[in-house]
Each structure stands twice: as structure tokens, then as C-alpha cells.
PDB file of C-alpha atoms (C1' of nucleotides) in Angstrom:
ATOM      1  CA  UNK A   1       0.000   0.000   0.000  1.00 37.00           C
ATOM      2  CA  UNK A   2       3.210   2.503  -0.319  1.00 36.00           C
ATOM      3  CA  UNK A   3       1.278   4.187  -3.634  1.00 40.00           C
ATOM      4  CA  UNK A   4      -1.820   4.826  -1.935  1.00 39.00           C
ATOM      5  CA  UNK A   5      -4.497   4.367  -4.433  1.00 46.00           C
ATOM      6  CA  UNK A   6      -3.369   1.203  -5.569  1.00 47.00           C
ATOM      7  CA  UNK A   7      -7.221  -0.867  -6.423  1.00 45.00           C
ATOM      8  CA  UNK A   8      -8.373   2.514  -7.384  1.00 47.00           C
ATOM      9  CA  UNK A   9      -6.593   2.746 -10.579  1.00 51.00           C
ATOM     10  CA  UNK A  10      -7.532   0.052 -12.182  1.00 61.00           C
ATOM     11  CA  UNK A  11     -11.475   0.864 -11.642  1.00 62.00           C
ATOM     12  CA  UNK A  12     -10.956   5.158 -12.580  1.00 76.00           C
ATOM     13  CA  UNK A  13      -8.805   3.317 -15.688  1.00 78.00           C
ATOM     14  CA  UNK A  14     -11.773   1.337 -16.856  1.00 79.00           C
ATOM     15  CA  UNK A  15     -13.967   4.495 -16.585  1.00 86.00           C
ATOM     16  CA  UNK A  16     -11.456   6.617 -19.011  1.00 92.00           C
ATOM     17  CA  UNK A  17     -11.856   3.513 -21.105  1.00 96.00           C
ATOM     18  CA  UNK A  18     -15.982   4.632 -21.220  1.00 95.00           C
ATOM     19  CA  UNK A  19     -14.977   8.192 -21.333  1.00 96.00           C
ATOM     20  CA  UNK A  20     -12.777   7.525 -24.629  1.00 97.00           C
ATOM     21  CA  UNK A  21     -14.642   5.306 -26.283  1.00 98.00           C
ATOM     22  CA  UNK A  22     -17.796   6.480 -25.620  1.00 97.00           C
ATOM     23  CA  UNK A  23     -16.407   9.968 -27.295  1.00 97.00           C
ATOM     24  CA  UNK A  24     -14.721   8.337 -30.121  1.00 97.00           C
ATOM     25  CA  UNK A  25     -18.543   6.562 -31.105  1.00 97.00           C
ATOM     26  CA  UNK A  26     -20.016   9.645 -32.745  1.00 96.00           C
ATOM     27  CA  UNK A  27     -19.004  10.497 -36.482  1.00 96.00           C
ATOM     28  CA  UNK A  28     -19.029  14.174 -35.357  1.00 97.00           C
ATOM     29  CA  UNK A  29     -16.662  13.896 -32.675  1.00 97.00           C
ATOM     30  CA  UNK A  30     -13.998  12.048 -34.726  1.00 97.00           C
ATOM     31  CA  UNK A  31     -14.600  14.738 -37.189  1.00 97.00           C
ATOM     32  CA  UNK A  32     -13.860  17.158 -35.037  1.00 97.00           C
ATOM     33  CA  UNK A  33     -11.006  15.410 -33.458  1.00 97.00           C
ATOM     34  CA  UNK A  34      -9.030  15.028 -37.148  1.00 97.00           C
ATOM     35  CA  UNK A  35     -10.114  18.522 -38.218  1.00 96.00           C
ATOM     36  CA  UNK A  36      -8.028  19.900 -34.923  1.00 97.00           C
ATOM     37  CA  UNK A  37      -5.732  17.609 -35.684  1.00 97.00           C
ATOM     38  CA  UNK A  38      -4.955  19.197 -39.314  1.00 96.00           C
ATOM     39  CA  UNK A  39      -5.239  22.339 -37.925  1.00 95.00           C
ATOM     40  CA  UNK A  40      -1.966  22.055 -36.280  1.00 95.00           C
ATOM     41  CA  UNK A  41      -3.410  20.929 -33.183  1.00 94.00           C
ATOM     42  CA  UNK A  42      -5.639  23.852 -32.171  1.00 95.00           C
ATOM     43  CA  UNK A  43      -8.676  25.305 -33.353  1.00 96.00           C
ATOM     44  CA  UNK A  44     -11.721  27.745 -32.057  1.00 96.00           C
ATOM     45  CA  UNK A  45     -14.837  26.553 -30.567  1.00 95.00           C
ATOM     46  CA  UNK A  46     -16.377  28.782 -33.519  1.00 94.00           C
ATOM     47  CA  UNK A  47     -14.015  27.433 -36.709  1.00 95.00           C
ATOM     48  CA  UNK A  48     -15.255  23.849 -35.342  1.00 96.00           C
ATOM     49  CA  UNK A  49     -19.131  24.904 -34.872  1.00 95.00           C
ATOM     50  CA  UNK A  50     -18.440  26.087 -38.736  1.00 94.00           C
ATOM     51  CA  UNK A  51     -17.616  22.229 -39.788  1.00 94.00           C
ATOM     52  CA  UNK A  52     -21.130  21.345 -39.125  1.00 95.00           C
ATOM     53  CA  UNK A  53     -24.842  21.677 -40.261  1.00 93.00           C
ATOM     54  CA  UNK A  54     -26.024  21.676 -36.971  1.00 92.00           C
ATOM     55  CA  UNK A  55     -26.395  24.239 -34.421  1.00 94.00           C
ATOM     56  CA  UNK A  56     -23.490  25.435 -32.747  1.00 93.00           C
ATOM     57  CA  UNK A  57     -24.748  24.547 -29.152  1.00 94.00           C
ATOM     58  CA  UNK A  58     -25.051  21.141 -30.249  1.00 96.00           C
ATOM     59  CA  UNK A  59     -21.155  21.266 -31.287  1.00 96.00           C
ATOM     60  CA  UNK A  60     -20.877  22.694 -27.619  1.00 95.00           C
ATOM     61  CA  UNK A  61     -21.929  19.555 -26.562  1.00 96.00           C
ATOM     62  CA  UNK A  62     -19.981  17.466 -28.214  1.00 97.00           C
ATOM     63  CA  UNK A  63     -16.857  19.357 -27.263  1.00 96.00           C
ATOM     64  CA  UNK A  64     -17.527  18.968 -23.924  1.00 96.00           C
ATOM     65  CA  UNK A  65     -17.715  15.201 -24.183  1.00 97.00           C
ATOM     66  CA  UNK A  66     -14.278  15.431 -26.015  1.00 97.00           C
ATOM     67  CA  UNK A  67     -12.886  17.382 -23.408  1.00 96.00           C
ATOM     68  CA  UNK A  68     -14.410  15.311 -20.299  1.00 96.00           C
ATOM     69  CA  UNK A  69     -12.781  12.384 -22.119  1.00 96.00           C
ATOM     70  CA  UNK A  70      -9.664  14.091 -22.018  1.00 96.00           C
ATOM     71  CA  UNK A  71      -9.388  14.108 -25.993  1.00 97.00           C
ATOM     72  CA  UNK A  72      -9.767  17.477 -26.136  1.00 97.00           C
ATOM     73  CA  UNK A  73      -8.783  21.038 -23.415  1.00 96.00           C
ATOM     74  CA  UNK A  74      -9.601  24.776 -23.585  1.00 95.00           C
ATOM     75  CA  UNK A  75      -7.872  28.043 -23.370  1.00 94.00           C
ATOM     76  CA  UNK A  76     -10.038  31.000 -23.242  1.00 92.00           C
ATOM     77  CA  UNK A  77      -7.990  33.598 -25.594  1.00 91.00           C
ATOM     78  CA  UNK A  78      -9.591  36.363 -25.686  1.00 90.00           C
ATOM     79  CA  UNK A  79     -13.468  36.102 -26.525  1.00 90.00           C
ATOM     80  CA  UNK A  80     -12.480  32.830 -28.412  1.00 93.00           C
ATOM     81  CA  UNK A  81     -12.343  29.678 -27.094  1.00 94.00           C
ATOM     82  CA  UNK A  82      -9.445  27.567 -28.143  1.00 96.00           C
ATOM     83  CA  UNK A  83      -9.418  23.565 -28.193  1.00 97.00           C
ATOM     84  CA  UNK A  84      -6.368  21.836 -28.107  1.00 97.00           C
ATOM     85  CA  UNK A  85      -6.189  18.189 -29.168  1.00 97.00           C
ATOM     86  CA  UNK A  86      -4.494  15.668 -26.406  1.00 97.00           C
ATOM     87  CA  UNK A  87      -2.724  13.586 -28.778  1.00 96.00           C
ATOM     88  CA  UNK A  88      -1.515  11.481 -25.332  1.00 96.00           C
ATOM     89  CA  UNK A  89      -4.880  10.543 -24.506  1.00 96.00           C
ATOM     90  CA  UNK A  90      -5.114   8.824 -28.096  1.00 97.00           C
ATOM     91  CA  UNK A  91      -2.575   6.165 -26.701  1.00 96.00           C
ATOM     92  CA  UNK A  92      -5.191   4.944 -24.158  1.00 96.00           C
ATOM     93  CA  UNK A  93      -7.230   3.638 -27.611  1.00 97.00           C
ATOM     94  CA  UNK A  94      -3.950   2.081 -28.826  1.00 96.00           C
ATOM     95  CA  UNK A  95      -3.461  -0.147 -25.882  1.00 95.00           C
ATOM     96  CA  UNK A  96      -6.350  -1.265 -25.800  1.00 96.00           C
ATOM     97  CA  UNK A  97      -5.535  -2.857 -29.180  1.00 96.00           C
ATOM     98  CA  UNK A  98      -2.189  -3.848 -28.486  1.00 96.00           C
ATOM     99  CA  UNK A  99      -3.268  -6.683 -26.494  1.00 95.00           C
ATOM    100  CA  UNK A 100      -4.835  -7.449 -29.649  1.00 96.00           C
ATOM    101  CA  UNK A 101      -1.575  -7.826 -31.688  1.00 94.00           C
ATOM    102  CA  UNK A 102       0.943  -9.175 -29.197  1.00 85.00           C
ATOM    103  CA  UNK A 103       2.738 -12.414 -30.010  1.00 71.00           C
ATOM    104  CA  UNK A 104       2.562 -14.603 -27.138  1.00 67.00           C
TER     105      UNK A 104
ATOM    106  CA  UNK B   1     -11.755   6.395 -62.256  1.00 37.00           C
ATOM    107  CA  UNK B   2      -9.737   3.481 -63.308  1.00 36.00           C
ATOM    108  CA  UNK B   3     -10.897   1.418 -60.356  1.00 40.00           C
ATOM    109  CA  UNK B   4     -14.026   1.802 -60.750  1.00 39.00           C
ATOM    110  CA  UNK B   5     -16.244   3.039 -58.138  1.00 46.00           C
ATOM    111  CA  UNK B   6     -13.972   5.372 -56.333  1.00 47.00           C
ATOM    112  CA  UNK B   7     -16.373   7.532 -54.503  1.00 46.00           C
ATOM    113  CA  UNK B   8     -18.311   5.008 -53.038  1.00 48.00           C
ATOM    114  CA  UNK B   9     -15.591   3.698 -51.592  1.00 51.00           C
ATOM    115  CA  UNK B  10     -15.723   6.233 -49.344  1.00 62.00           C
ATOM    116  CA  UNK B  11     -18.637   6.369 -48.444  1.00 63.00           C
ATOM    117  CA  UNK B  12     -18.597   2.170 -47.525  1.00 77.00           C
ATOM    118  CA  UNK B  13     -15.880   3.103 -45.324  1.00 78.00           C
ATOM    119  CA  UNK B  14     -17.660   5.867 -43.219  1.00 79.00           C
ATOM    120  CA  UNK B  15     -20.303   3.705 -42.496  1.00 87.00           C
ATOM    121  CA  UNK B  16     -17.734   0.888 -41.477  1.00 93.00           C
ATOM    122  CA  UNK B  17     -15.937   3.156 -39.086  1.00 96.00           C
ATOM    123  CA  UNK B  18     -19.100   4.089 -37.622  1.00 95.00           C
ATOM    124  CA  UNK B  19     -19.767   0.604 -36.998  1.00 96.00           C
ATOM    125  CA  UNK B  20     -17.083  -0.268 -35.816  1.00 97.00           C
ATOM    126  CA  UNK B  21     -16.627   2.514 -33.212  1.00 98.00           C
ATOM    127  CA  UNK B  22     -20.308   1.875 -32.596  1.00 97.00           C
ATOM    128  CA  UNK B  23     -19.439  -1.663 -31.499  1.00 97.00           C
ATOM    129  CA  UNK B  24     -16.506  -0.855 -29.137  1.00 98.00           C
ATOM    130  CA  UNK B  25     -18.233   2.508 -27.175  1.00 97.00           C
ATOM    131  CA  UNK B  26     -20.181  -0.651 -25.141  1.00 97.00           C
ATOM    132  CA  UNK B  27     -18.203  -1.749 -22.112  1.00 97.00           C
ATOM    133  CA  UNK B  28     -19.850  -5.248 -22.536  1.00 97.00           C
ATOM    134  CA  UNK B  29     -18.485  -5.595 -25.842  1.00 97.00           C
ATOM    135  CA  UNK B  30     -15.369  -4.718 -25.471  1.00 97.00           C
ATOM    136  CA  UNK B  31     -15.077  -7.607 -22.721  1.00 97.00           C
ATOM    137  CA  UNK B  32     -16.512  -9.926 -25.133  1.00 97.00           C
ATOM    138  CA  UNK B  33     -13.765  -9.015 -27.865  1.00 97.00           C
ATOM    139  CA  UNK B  34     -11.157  -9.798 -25.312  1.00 97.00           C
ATOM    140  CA  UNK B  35     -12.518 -13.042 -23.988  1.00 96.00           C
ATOM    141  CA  UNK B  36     -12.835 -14.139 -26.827  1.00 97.00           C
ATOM    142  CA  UNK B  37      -9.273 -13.502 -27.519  1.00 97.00           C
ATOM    143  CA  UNK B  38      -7.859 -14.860 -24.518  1.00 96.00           C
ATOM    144  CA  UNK B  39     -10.312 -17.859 -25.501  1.00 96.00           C
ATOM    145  CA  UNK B  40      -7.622 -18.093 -28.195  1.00 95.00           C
ATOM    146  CA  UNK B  41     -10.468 -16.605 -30.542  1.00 94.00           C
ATOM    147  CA  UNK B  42     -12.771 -18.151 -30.400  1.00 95.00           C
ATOM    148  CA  UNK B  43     -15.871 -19.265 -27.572  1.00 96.00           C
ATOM    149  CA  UNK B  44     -19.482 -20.324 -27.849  1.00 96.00           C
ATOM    150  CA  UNK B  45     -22.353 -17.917 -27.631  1.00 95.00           C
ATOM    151  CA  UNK B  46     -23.249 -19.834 -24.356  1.00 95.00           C
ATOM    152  CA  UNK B  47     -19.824 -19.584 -22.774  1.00 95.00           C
ATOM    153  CA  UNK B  48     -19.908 -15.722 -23.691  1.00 96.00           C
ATOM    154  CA  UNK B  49     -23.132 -15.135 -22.535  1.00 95.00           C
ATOM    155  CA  UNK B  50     -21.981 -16.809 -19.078  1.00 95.00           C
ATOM    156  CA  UNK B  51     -19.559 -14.536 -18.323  1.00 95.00           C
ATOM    157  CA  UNK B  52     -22.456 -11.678 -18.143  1.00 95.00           C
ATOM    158  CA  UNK B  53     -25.248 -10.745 -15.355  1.00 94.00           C
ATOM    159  CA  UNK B  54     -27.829 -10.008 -17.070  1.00 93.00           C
ATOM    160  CA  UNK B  55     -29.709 -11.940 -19.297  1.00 94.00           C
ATOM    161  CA  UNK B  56     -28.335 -14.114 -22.068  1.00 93.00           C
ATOM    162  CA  UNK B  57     -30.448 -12.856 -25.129  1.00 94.00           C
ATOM    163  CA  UNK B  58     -29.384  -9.288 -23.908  1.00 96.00           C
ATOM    164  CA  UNK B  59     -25.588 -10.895 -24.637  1.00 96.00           C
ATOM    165  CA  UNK B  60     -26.991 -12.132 -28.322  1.00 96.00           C
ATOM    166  CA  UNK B  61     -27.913  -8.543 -29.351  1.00 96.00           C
ATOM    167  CA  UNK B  62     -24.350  -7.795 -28.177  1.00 97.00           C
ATOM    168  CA  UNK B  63     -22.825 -10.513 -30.210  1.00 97.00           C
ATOM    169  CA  UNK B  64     -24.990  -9.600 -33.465  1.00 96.00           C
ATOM    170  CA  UNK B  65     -23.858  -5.868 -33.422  1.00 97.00           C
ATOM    171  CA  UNK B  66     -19.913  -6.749 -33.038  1.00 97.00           C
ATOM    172  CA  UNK B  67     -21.143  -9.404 -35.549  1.00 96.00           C
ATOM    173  CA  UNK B  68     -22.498  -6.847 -37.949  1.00 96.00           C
ATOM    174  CA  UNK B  69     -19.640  -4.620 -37.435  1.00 96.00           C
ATOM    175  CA  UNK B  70     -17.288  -7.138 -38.637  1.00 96.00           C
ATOM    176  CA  UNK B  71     -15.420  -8.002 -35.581  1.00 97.00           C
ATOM    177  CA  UNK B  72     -16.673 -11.303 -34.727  1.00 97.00           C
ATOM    178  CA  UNK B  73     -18.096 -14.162 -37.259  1.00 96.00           C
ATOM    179  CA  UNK B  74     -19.991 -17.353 -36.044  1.00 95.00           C
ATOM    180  CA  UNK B  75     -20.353 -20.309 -37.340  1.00 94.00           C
ATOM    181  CA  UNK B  76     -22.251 -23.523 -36.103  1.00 92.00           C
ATOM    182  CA  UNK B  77     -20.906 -26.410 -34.256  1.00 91.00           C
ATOM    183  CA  UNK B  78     -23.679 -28.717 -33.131  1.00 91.00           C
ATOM    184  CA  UNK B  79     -26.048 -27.064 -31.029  1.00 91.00           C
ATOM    185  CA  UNK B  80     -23.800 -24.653 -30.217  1.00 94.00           C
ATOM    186  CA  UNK B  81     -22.828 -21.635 -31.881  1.00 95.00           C
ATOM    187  CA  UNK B  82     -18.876 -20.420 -31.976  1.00 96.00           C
ATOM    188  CA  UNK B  83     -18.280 -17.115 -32.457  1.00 97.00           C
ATOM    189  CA  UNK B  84     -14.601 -16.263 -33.788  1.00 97.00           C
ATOM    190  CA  UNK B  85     -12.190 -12.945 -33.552  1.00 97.00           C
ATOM    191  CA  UNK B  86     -12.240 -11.256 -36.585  1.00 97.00           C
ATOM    192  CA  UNK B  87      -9.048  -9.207 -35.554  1.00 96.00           C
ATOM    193  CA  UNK B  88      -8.238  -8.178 -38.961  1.00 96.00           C
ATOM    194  CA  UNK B  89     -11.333  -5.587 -38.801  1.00 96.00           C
ATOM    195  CA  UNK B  90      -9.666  -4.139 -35.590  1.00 97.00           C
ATOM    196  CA  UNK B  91      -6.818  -2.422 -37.871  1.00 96.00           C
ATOM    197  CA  UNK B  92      -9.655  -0.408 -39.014  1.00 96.00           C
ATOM    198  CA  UNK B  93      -8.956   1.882 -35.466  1.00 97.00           C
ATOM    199  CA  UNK B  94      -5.733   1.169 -35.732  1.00 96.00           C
ATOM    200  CA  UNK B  95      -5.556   2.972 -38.793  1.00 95.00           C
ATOM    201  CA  UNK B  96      -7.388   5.911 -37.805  1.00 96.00           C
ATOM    202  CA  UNK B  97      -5.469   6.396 -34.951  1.00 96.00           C
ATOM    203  CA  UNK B  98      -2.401   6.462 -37.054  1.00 96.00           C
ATOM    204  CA  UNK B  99      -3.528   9.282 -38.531  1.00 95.00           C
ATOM    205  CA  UNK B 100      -3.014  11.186 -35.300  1.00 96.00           C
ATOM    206  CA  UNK B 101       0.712  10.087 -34.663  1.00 94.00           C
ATOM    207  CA  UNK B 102       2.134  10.466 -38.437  1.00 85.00           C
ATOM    208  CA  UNK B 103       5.293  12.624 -38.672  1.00 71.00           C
ATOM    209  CA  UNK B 104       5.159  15.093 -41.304  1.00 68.00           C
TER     210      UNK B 104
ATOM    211  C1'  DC C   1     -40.677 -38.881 -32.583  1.00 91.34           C
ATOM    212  C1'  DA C   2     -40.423 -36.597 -28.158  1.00 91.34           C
ATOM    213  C1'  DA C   3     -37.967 -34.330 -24.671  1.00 91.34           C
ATOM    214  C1'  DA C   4     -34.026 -31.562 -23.385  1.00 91.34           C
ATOM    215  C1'  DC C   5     -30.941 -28.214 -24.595  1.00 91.34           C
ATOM    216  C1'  DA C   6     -28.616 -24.026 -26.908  1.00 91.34           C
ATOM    217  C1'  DT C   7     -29.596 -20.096 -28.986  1.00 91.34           C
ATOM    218  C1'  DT C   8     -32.110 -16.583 -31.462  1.00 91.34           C
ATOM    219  C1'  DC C   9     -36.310 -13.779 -32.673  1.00 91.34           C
ATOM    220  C1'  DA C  10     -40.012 -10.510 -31.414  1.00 91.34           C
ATOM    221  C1'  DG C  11     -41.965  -7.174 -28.747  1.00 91.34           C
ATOM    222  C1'  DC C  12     -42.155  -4.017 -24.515  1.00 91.34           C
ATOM    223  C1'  DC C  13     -40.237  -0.177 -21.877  1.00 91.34           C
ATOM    224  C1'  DG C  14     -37.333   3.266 -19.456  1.00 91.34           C
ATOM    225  C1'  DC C  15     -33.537   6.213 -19.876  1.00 91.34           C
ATOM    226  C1'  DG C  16     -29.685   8.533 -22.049  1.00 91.34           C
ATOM    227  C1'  DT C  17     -28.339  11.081 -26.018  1.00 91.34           C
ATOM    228  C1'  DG C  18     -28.305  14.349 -29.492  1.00 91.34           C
ATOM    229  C1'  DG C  19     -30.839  17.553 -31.945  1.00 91.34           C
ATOM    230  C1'  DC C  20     -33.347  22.072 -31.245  1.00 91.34           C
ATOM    231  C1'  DT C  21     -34.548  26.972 -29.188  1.00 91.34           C
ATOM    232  C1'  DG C  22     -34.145  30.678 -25.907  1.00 91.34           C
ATOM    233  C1'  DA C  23     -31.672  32.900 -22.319  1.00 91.34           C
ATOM    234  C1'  DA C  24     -27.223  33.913 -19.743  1.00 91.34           C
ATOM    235  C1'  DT C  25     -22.261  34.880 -19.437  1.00 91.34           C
ATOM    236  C1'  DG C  26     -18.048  36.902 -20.606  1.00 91.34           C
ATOM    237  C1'  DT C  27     -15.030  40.031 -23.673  1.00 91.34           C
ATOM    238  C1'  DC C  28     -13.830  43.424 -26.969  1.00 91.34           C
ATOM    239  C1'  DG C  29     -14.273  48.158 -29.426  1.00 91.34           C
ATOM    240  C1'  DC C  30     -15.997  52.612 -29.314  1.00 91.34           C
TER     241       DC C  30
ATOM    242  C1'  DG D   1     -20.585  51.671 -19.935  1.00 91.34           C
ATOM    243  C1'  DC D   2     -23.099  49.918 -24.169  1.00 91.34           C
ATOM    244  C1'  DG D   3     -23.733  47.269 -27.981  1.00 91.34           C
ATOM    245  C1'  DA D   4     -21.874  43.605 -30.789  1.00 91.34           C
ATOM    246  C1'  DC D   5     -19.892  39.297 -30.718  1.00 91.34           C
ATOM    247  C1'  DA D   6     -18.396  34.448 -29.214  1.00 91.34           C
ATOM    248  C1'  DT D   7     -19.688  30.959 -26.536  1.00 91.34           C
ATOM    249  C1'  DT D   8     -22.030  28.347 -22.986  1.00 91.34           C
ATOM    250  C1'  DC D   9     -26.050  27.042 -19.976  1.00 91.34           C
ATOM    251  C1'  DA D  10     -30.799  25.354 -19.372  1.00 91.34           C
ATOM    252  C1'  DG D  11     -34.657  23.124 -20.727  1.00 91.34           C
ATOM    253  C1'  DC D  12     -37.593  20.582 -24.315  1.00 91.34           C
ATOM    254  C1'  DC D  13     -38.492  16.578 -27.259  1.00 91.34           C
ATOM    255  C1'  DA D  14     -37.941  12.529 -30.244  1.00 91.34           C
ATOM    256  C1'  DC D  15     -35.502   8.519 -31.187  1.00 91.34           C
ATOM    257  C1'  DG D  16     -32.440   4.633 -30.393  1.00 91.34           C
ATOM    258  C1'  DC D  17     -30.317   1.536 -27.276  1.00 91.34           C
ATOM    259  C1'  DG D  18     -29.935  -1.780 -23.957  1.00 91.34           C
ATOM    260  C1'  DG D  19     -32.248  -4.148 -20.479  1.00 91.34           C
ATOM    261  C1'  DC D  20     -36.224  -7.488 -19.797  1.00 91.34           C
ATOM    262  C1'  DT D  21     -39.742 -11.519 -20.824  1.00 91.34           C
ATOM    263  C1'  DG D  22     -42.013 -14.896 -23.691  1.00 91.34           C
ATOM    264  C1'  DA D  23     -42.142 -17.547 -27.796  1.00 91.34           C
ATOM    265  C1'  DA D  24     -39.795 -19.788 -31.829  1.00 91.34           C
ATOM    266  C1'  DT D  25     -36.078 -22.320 -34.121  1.00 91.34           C
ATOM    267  C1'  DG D  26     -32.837 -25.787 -34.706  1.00 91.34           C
ATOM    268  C1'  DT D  27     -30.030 -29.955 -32.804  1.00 91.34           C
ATOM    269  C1'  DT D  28     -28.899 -33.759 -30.241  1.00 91.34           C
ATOM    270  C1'  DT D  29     -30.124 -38.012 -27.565  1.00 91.34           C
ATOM    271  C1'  DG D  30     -32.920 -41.686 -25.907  1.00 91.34           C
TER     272       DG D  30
END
DNA sequence: CAAACATTCAGCCGCGTGGCTGAATGTCGC
DNA sequence: GCGACATTCAGCCACGCGGCTGAATGTTTG
């Protein structure tokens, strides 16, 4: 018990697992996710609202599931909002698949 | 336009993402994916549907949507069907999540 | 063939999600 | 400070999803 928290992590690991995939399951999140991506890694709340058909406080939404995933955080710059893509929380999704492709 | 039907190709594969994504946002099937793995891929419907709480035809609607998304296959043995790791379809978020981690 | 078993099919239902609209908040320019 | 702008917050509604139960289908065994 020297770490502390050591059951915990495994149970607030299987929730970021929700939290991630549960983001990634919506064609306008991944979208949004690639087109910040392109964009040199950050990009206005508005320029992303712009992407879509939709309303803009329906974008809203979906940037705060991004962001409560962890995919996604915020700057306020000005009277824009800025999103910046978390590239490291990607790598949660790619080891979940690793145990996929390991040779035993 | 040399092979043929180019744009649709697209298309196809936007729907298969969304499947596929679809499939893996549910905590219960991303369990199944792995037992089934560690099952050296593959396991009945009935030993799947053991490994659940709730009721087994609520596991069946599970296995038909990983089914339709590509990432399982089943074929019958007896009574019994065995349902087998497509793991090929996984590289489909394996590619996507290249994208993210490409040097330029 | 009948009974037992493994599994799916069909239909019901409650709740979360994702779309919308209308206000509220915060920031800049004059 | 006021008006314009960018963005979020709050609340409404319809639809799909994931749970359930009850019947149907197909397969093996005596």
C-alpha cells in the first residue's frame, strides 16, 4: 500500500476507457477530433461549430464530451475559445488494441 | 476512375468506421472481444453469454452488433454456436489512430 | 418422434443522447 | 458603460439503445 491508491486505478482506468470510447462513437466527434488535428493541433470553438450543419450549441456539446474524455482542453484567448487536441490521450485507444496484436 | 467506383468507396468506409466505433463505445463488448481472444479466438455464444449478469439474449444482441460490425463471425458447431475474432477488422482503429501520430 | 438443450427472434419499456430553441455569461471596441 | 460578438447554460423533445420476458427455431439423444 506505499502508492496509496493502488485498487483505485484500475477501476478510474476502466472508466477513461468509457470516457474515450464512448467519445470516439459519434461520427461528429472524430470529425472534429481530425479537423483539430490538421489544424496544427488547435482550433476555435467557432471554426469547429463552422464544420457542421447543426447548431453550434449542439457542437458545444460534443466538445464537452471530447474534453471530459480528455481528448480534447480549452484556453479562453480572448473572446475565443481555443481547443487543443491531447494527442496522449489517443494512446489509451492504442493499448487497448495492443493486447490485440501481441505475439505470445 | 480506373478502379471503378472510387467515390463510393468512401462512403462504404464511413459507415464501417461508424460501426465499428459503434461496437466498441459498449463496455460489454469490449469484454466480449477480449474473452474471446484470450479464448484463443474463439468461444461459444453460451460460454460468452456466461460470463455476463444479465440476461443471455441481452448478450446475443451484443454478439450480433460486433457481428455486424465485422469483428466477430460465427459459425455452427452442433447445437452450439462459436463465435470467432475477426481481428483483422480491428486495424480499421488502428488505422485511424495512425492518422493522429504520423510525422510530417 | 419426443424431450431436453442451446440459442435466437419478437416485442415491450425506461432512460440517455443528441438535436433544437431561448436565455445567460463573458469580452472586446468605441 | 453599451452594444456587438463568441460561446455556454438550461430546458424541451424525439428517437435509439440496452435491459427485460415470452415464444420460436434448430439440434442432439434416448
Amino acid at each position: 500500500m506505499s502508492h496509496g491508491m493502488a485498487g483505485r486505478e484500475s477501476k478510474s482506468r476502466l472508466d477513461a476507457y468509457e470516457a474515450v470510447f464512448g467519445a470516439l462513437a459519434h461520427p461528429a466527434r472524430r470529425r472534429i477530433l481530425l479537423a483539430v488535428y490538421f489544424a496544427h493541433g488547435e482550433m476555435s470553438a467557432g471554426e469547429i461549430a463552422a464544420m457542421f450543419p447543426h447548431a453550434w450549441q449542439t457542437t458545444t456539446r460534443h466538445l464537452q464530451v471530447l474534453e471530459a474524455a480528455g481528448l480534447l482542453s480549452h484556453e479562453r484567448q480572448g473572446r475565443n475559445r481555443i481547443y487543443r487536441l491531447e494527442r496522449k490521450r489517443l494512446t489509451l485507444v492504442t493499448e487497448w488494441l495492443a493486447t490485440f496484436f501481441r505475439k505470445p
